[in-house]
CSV table of N, CA, C and O in Angstrom, one decimal:
chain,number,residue,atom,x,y,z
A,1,UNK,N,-4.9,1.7,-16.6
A,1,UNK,CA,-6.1,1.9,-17.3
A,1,UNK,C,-6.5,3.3,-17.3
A,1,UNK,O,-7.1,3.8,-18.3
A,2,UNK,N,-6.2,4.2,-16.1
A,2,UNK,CA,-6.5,5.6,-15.7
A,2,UNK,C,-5.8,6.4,-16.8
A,2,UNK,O,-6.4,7.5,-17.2
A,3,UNK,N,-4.3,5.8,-17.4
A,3,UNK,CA,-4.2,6.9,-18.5
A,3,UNK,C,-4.8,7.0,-19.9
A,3,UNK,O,-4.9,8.0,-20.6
A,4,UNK,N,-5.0,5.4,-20.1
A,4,UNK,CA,-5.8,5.0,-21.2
A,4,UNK,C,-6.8,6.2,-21.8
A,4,UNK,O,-6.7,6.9,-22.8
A,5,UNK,N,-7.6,5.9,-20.8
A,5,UNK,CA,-9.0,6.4,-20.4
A,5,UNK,C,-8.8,8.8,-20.6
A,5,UNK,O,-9.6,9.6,-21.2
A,6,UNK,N,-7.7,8.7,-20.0
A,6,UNK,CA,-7.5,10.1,-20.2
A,6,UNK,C,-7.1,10.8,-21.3
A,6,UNK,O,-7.6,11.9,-21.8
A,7,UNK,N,-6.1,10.1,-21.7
A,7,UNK,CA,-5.5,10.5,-23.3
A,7,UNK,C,-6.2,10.0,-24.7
A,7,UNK,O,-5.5,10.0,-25.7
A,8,UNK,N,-7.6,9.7,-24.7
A,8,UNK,CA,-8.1,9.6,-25.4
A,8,UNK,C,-8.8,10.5,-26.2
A,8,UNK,O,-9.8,10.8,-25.5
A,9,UNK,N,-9.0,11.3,-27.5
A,9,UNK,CA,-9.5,12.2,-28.2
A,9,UNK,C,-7.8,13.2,-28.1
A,9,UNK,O,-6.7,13.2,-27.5
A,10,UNK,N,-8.6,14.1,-29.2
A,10,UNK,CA,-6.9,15.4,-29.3
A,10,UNK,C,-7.5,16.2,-28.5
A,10,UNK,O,-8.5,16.6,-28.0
A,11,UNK,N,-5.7,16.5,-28.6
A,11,UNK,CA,-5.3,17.7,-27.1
A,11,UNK,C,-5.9,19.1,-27.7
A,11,UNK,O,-6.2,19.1,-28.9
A,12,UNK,N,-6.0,20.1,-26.9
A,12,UNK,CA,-6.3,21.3,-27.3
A,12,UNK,C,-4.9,22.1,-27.8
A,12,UNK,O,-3.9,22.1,-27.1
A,13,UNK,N,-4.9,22.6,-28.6
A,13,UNK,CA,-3.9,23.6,-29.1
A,13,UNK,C,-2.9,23.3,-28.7
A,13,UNK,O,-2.5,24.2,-27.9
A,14,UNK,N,-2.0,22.2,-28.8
A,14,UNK,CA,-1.0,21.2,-28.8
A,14,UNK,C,-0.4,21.9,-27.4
A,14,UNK,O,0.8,22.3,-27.4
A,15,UNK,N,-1.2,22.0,-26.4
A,15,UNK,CA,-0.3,22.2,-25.3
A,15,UNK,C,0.1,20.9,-24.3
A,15,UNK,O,0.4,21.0,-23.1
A,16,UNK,N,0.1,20.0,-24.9
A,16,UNK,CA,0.7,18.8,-24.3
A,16,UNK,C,1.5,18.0,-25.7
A,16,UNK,O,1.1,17.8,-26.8
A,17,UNK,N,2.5,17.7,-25.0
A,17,UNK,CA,3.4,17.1,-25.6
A,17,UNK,C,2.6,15.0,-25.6
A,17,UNK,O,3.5,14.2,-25.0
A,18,UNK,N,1.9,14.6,-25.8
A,18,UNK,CA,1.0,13.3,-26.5
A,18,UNK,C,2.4,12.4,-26.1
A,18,UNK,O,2.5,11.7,-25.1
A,19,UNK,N,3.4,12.5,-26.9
A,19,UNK,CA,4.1,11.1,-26.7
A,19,UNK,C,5.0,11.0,-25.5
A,19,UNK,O,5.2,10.0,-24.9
A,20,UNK,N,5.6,12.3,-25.3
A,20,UNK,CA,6.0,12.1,-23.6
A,20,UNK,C,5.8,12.4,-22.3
A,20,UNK,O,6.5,12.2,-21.3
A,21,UNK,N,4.6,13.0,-22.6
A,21,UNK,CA,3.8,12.7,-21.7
A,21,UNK,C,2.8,11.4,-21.3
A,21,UNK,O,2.3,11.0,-20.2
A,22,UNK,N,2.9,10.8,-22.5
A,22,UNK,CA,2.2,9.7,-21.8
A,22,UNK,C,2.7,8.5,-21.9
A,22,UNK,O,2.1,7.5,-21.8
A,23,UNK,N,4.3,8.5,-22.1
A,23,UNK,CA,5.4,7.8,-22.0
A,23,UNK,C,5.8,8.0,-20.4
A,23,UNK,O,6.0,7.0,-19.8
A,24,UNK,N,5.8,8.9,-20.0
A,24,UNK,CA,5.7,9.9,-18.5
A,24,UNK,C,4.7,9.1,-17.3
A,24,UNK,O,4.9,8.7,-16.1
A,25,UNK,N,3.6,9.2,-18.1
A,25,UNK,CA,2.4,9.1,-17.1
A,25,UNK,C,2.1,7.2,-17.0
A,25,UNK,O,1.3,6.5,-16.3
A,26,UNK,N,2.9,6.9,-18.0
A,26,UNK,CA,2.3,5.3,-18.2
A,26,UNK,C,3.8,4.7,-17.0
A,26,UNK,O,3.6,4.3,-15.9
A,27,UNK,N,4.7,4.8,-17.4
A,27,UNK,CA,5.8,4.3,-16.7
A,27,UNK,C,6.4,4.7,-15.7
A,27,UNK,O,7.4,4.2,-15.3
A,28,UNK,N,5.9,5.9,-14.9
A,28,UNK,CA,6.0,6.9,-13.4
A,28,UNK,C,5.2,7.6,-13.5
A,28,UNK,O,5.3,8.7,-13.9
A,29,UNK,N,4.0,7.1,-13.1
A,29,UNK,CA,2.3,8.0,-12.8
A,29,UNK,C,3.1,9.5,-11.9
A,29,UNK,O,2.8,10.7,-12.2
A,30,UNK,N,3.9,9.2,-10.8
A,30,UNK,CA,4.1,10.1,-10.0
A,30,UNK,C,4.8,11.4,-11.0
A,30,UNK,O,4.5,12.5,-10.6
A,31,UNK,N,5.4,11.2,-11.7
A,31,UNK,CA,6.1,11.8,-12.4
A,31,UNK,C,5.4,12.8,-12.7
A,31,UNK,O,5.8,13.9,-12.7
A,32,UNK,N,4.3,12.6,-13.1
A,32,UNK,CA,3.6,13.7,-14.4
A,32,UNK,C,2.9,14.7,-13.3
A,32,UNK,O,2.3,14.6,-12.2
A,33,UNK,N,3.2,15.8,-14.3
A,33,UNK,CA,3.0,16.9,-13.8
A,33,UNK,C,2.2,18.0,-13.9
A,33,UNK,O,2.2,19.0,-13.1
A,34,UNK,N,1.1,17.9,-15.3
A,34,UNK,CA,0.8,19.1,-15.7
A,34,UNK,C,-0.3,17.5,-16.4
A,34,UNK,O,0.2,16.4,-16.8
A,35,UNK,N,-1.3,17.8,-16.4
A,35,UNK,CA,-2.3,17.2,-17.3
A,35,UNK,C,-3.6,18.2,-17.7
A,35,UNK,O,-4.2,18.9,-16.8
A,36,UNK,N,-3.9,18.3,-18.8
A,36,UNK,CA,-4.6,19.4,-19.7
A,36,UNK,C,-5.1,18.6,-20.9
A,36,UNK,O,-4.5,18.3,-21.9
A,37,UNK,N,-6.5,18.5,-20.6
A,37,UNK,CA,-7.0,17.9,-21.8
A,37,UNK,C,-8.5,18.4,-22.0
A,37,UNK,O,-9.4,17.7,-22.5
A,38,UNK,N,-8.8,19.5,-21.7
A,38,UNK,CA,-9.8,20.9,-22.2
A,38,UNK,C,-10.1,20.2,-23.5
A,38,UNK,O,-9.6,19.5,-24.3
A,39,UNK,N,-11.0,20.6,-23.1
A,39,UNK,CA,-12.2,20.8,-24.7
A,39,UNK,C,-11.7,19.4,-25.5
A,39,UNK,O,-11.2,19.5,-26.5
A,40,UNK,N,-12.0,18.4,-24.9
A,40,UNK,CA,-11.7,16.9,-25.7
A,40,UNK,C,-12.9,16.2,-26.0
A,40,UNK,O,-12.9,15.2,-26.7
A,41,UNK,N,-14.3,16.8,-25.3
A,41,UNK,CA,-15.4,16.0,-25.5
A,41,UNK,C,-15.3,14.7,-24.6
A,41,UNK,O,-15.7,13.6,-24.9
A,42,UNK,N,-14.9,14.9,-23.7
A,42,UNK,CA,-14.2,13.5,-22.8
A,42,UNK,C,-16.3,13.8,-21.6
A,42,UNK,O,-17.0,14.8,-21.6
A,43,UNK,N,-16.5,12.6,-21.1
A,43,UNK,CA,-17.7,12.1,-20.7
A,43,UNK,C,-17.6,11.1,-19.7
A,43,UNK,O,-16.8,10.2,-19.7
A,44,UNK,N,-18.2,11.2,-18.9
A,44,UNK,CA,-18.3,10.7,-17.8
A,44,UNK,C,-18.0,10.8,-16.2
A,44,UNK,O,-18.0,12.0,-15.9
A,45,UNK,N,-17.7,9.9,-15.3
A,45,UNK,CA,-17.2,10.6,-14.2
A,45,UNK,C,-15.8,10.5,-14.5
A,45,UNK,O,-15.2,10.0,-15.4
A,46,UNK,N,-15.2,11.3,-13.0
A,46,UNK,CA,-13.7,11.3,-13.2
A,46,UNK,C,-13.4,9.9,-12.3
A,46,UNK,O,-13.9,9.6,-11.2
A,47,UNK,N,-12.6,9.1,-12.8
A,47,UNK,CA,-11.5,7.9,-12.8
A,47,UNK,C,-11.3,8.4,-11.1
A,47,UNK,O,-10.9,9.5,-10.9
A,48,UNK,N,-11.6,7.4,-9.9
A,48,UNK,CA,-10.6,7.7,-8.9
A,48,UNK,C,-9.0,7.3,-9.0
A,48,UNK,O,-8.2,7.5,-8.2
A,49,UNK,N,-8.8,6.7,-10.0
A,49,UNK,CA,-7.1,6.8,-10.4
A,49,UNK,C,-6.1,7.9,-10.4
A,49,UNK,O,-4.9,7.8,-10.2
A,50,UNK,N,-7.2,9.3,-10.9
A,50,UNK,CA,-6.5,9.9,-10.7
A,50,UNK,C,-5.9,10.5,-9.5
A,50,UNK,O,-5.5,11.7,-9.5
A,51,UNK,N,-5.8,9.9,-8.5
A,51,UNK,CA,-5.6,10.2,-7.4
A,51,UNK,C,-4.1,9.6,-7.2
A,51,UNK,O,-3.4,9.9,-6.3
A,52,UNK,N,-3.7,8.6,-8.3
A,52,UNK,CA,-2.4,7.6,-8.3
A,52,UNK,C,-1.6,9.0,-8.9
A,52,UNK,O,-0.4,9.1,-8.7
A,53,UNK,N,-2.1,10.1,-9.7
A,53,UNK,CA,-0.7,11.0,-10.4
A,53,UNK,C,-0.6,12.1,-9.4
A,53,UNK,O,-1.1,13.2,-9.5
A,54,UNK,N,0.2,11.4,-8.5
A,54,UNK,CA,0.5,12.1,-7.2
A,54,UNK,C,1.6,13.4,-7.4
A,54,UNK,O,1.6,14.4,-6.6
A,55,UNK,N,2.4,13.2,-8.6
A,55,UNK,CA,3.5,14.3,-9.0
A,55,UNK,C,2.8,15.7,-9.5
A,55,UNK,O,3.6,16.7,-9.6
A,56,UNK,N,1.2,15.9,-9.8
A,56,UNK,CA,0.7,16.2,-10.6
A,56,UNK,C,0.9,18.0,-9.7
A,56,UNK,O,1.0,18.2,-8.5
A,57,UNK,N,0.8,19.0,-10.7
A,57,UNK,CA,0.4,20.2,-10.1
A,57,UNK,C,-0.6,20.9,-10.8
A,57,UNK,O,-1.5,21.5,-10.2
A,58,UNK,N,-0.6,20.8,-11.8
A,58,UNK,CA,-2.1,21.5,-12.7
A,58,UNK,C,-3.0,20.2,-13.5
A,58,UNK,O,-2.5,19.3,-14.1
A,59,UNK,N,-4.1,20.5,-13.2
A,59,UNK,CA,-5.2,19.3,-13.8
A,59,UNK,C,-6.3,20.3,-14.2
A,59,UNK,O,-6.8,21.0,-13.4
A,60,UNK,N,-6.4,20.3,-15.7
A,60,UNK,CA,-6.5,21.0,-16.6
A,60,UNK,C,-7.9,20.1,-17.4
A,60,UNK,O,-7.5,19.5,-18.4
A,61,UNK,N,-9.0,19.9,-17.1
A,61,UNK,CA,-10.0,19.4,-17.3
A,61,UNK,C,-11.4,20.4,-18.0
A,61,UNK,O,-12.5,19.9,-18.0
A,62,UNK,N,-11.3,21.3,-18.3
A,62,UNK,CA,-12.5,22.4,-18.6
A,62,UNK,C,-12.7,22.2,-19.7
A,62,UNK,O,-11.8,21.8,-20.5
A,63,UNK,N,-14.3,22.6,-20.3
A,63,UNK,CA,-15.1,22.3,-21.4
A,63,UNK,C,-15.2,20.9,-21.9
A,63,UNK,O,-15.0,20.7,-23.1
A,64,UNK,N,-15.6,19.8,-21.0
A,64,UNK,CA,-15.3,18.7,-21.4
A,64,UNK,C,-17.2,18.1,-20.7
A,64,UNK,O,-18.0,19.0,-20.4
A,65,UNK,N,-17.5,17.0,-20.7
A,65,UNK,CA,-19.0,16.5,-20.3
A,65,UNK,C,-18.7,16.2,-19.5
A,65,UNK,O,-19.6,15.4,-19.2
A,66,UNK,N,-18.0,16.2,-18.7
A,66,UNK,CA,-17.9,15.3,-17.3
A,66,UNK,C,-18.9,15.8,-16.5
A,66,UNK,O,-19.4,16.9,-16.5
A,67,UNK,N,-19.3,14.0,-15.1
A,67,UNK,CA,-20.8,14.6,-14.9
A,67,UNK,C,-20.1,13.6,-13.0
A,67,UNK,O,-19.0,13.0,-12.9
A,68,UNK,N,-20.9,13.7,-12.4
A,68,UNK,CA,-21.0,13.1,-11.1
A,68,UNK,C,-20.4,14.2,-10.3
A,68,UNK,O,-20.4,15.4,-10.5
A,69,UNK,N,-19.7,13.2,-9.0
A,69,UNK,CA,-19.1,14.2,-8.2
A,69,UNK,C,-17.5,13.8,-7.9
A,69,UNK,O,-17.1,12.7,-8.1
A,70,UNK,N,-16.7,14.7,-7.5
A,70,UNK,CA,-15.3,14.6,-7.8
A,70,UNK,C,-14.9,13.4,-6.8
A,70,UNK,O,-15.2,13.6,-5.6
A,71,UNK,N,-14.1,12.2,-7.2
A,71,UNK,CA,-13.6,11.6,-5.9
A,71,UNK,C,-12.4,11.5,-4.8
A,71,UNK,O,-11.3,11.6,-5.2
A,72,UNK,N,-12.8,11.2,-3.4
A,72,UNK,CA,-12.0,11.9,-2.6
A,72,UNK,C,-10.5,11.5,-2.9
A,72,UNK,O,-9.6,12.1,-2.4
A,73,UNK,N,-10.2,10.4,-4.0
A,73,UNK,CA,-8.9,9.9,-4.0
A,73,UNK,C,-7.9,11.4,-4.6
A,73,UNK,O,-6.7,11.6,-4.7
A,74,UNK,N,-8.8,12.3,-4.9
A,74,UNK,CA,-8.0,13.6,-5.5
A,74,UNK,C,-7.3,14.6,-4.5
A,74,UNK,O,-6.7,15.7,-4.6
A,75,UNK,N,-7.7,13.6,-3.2
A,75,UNK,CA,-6.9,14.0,-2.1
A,75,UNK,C,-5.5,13.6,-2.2
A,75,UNK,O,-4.8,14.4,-2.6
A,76,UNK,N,-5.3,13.0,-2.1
A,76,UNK,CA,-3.5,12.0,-2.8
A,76,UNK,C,-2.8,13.3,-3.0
A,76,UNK,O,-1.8,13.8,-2.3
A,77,UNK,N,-3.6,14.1,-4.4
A,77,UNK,CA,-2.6,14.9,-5.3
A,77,UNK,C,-2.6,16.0,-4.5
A,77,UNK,O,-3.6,16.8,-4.5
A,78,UNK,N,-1.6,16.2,-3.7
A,78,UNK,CA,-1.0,17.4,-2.3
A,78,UNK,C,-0.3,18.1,-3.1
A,78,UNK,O,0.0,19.2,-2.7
A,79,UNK,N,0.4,17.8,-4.4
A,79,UNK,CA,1.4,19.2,-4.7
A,79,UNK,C,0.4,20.0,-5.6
A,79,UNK,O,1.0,20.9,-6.3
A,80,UNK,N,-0.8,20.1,-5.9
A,80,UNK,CA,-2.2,20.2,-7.0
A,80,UNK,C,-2.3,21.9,-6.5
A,80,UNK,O,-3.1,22.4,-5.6
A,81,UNK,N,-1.7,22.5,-7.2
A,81,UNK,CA,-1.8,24.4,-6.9
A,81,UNK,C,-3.3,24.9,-8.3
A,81,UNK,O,-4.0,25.8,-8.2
A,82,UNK,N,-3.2,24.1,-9.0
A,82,UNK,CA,-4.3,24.3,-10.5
A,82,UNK,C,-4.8,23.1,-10.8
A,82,UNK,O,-4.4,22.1,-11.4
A,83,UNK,N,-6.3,23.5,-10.2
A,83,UNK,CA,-7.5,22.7,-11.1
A,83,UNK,C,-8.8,23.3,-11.6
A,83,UNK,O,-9.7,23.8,-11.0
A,84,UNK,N,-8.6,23.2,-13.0
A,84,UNK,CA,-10.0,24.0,-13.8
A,84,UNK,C,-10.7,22.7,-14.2
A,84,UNK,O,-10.3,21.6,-14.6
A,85,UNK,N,-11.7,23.0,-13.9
A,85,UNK,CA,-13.1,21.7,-14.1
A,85,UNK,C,-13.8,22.3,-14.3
A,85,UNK,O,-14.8,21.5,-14.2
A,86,UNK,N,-14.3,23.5,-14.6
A,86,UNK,CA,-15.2,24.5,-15.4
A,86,UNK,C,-15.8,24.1,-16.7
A,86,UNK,O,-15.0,23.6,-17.5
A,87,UNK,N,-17.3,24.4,-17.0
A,87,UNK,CA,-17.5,24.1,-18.3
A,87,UNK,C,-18.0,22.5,-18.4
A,87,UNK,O,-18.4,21.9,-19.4
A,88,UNK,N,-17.9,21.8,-17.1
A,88,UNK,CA,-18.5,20.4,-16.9
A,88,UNK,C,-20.3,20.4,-16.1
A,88,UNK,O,-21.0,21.4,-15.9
A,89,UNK,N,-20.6,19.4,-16.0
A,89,UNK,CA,-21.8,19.1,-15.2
A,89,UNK,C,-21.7,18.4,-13.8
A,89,UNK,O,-22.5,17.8,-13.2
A,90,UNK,N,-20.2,18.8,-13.5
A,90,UNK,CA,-20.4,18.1,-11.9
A,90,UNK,C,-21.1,18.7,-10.7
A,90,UNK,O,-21.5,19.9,-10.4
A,91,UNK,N,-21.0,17.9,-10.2
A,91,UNK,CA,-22.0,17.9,-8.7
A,91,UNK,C,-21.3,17.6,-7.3
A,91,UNK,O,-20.3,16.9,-7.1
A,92,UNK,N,-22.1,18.2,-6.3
A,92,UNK,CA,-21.8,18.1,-5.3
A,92,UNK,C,-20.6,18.5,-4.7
A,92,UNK,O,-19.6,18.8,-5.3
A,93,UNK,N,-20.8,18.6,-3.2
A,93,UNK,CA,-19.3,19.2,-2.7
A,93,UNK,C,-17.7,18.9,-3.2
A,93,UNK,O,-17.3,17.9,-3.8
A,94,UNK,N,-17.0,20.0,-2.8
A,94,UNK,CA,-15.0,19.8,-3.4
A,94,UNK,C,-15.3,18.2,-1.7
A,94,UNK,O,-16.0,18.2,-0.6
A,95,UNK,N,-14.4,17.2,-2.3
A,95,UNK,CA,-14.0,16.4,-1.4
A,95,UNK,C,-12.9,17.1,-0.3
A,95,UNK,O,-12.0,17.9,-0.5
A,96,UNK,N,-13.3,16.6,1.1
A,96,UNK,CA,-12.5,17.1,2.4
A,96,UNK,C,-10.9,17.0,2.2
A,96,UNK,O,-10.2,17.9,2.4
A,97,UNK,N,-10.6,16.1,1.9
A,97,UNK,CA,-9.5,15.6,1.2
A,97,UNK,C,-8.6,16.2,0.8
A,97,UNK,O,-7.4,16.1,0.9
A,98,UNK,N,-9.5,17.1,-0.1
A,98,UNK,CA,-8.7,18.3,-0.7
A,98,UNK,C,-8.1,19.5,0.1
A,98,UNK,O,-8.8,20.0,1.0
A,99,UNK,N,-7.1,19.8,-0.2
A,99,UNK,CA,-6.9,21.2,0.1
A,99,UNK,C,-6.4,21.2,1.8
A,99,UNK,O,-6.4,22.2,2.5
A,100,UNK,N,-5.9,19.8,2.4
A,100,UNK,CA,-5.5,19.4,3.4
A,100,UNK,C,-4.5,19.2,3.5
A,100,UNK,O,-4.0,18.8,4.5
């Protein structure tokens, strides 16, 4: 349901490849590596699912409405060197989780 939810609206300046990446992300969550979906108009909190795309190293989220606070399942993602979430309305502290 987590990728559903993510790949919904167009990508920014085709820097994601749409069909294999979410050929990728649907049939080996771990696999995927790079998620970037800037400026999609995307809303709401972030999915603790994303904590299942354990393969992940950049999470590419900026200029989008997202609003609450990040959850700690984004601890999972241990190979995670890039996260832009800039340009949102979130709150509250980075989870402990992180960065451990």
């Amino acid at each position: 349901a987590v990728v559903m939810l993510l790949f919904v609206g167009s990508t920014s300046a085709g820097r994601f490849n749409e069909t294999s990446a979410y050929q990728t992300c649907v049939t080996t969550p771990a696999s995927c590596r790079s998620l970037s979906l800037n400026s999609n108009s995307l809303s709401g909190t972030l999915p603790s699912e994303l904590g299942t795309l354990t393969g992940l190293t950049s999470l590419r989220l900026f200029y989008n409405q997202l609003t609450g606070t990040l959850p700690s399942e984004l601890g999972a993602l241990t190979r995670l060197t890039h996260m832009n979430l800039y340009g949102n309305s979130l709150s509250g502290a980075l989870p402990s989780e992180l960065g451990t």
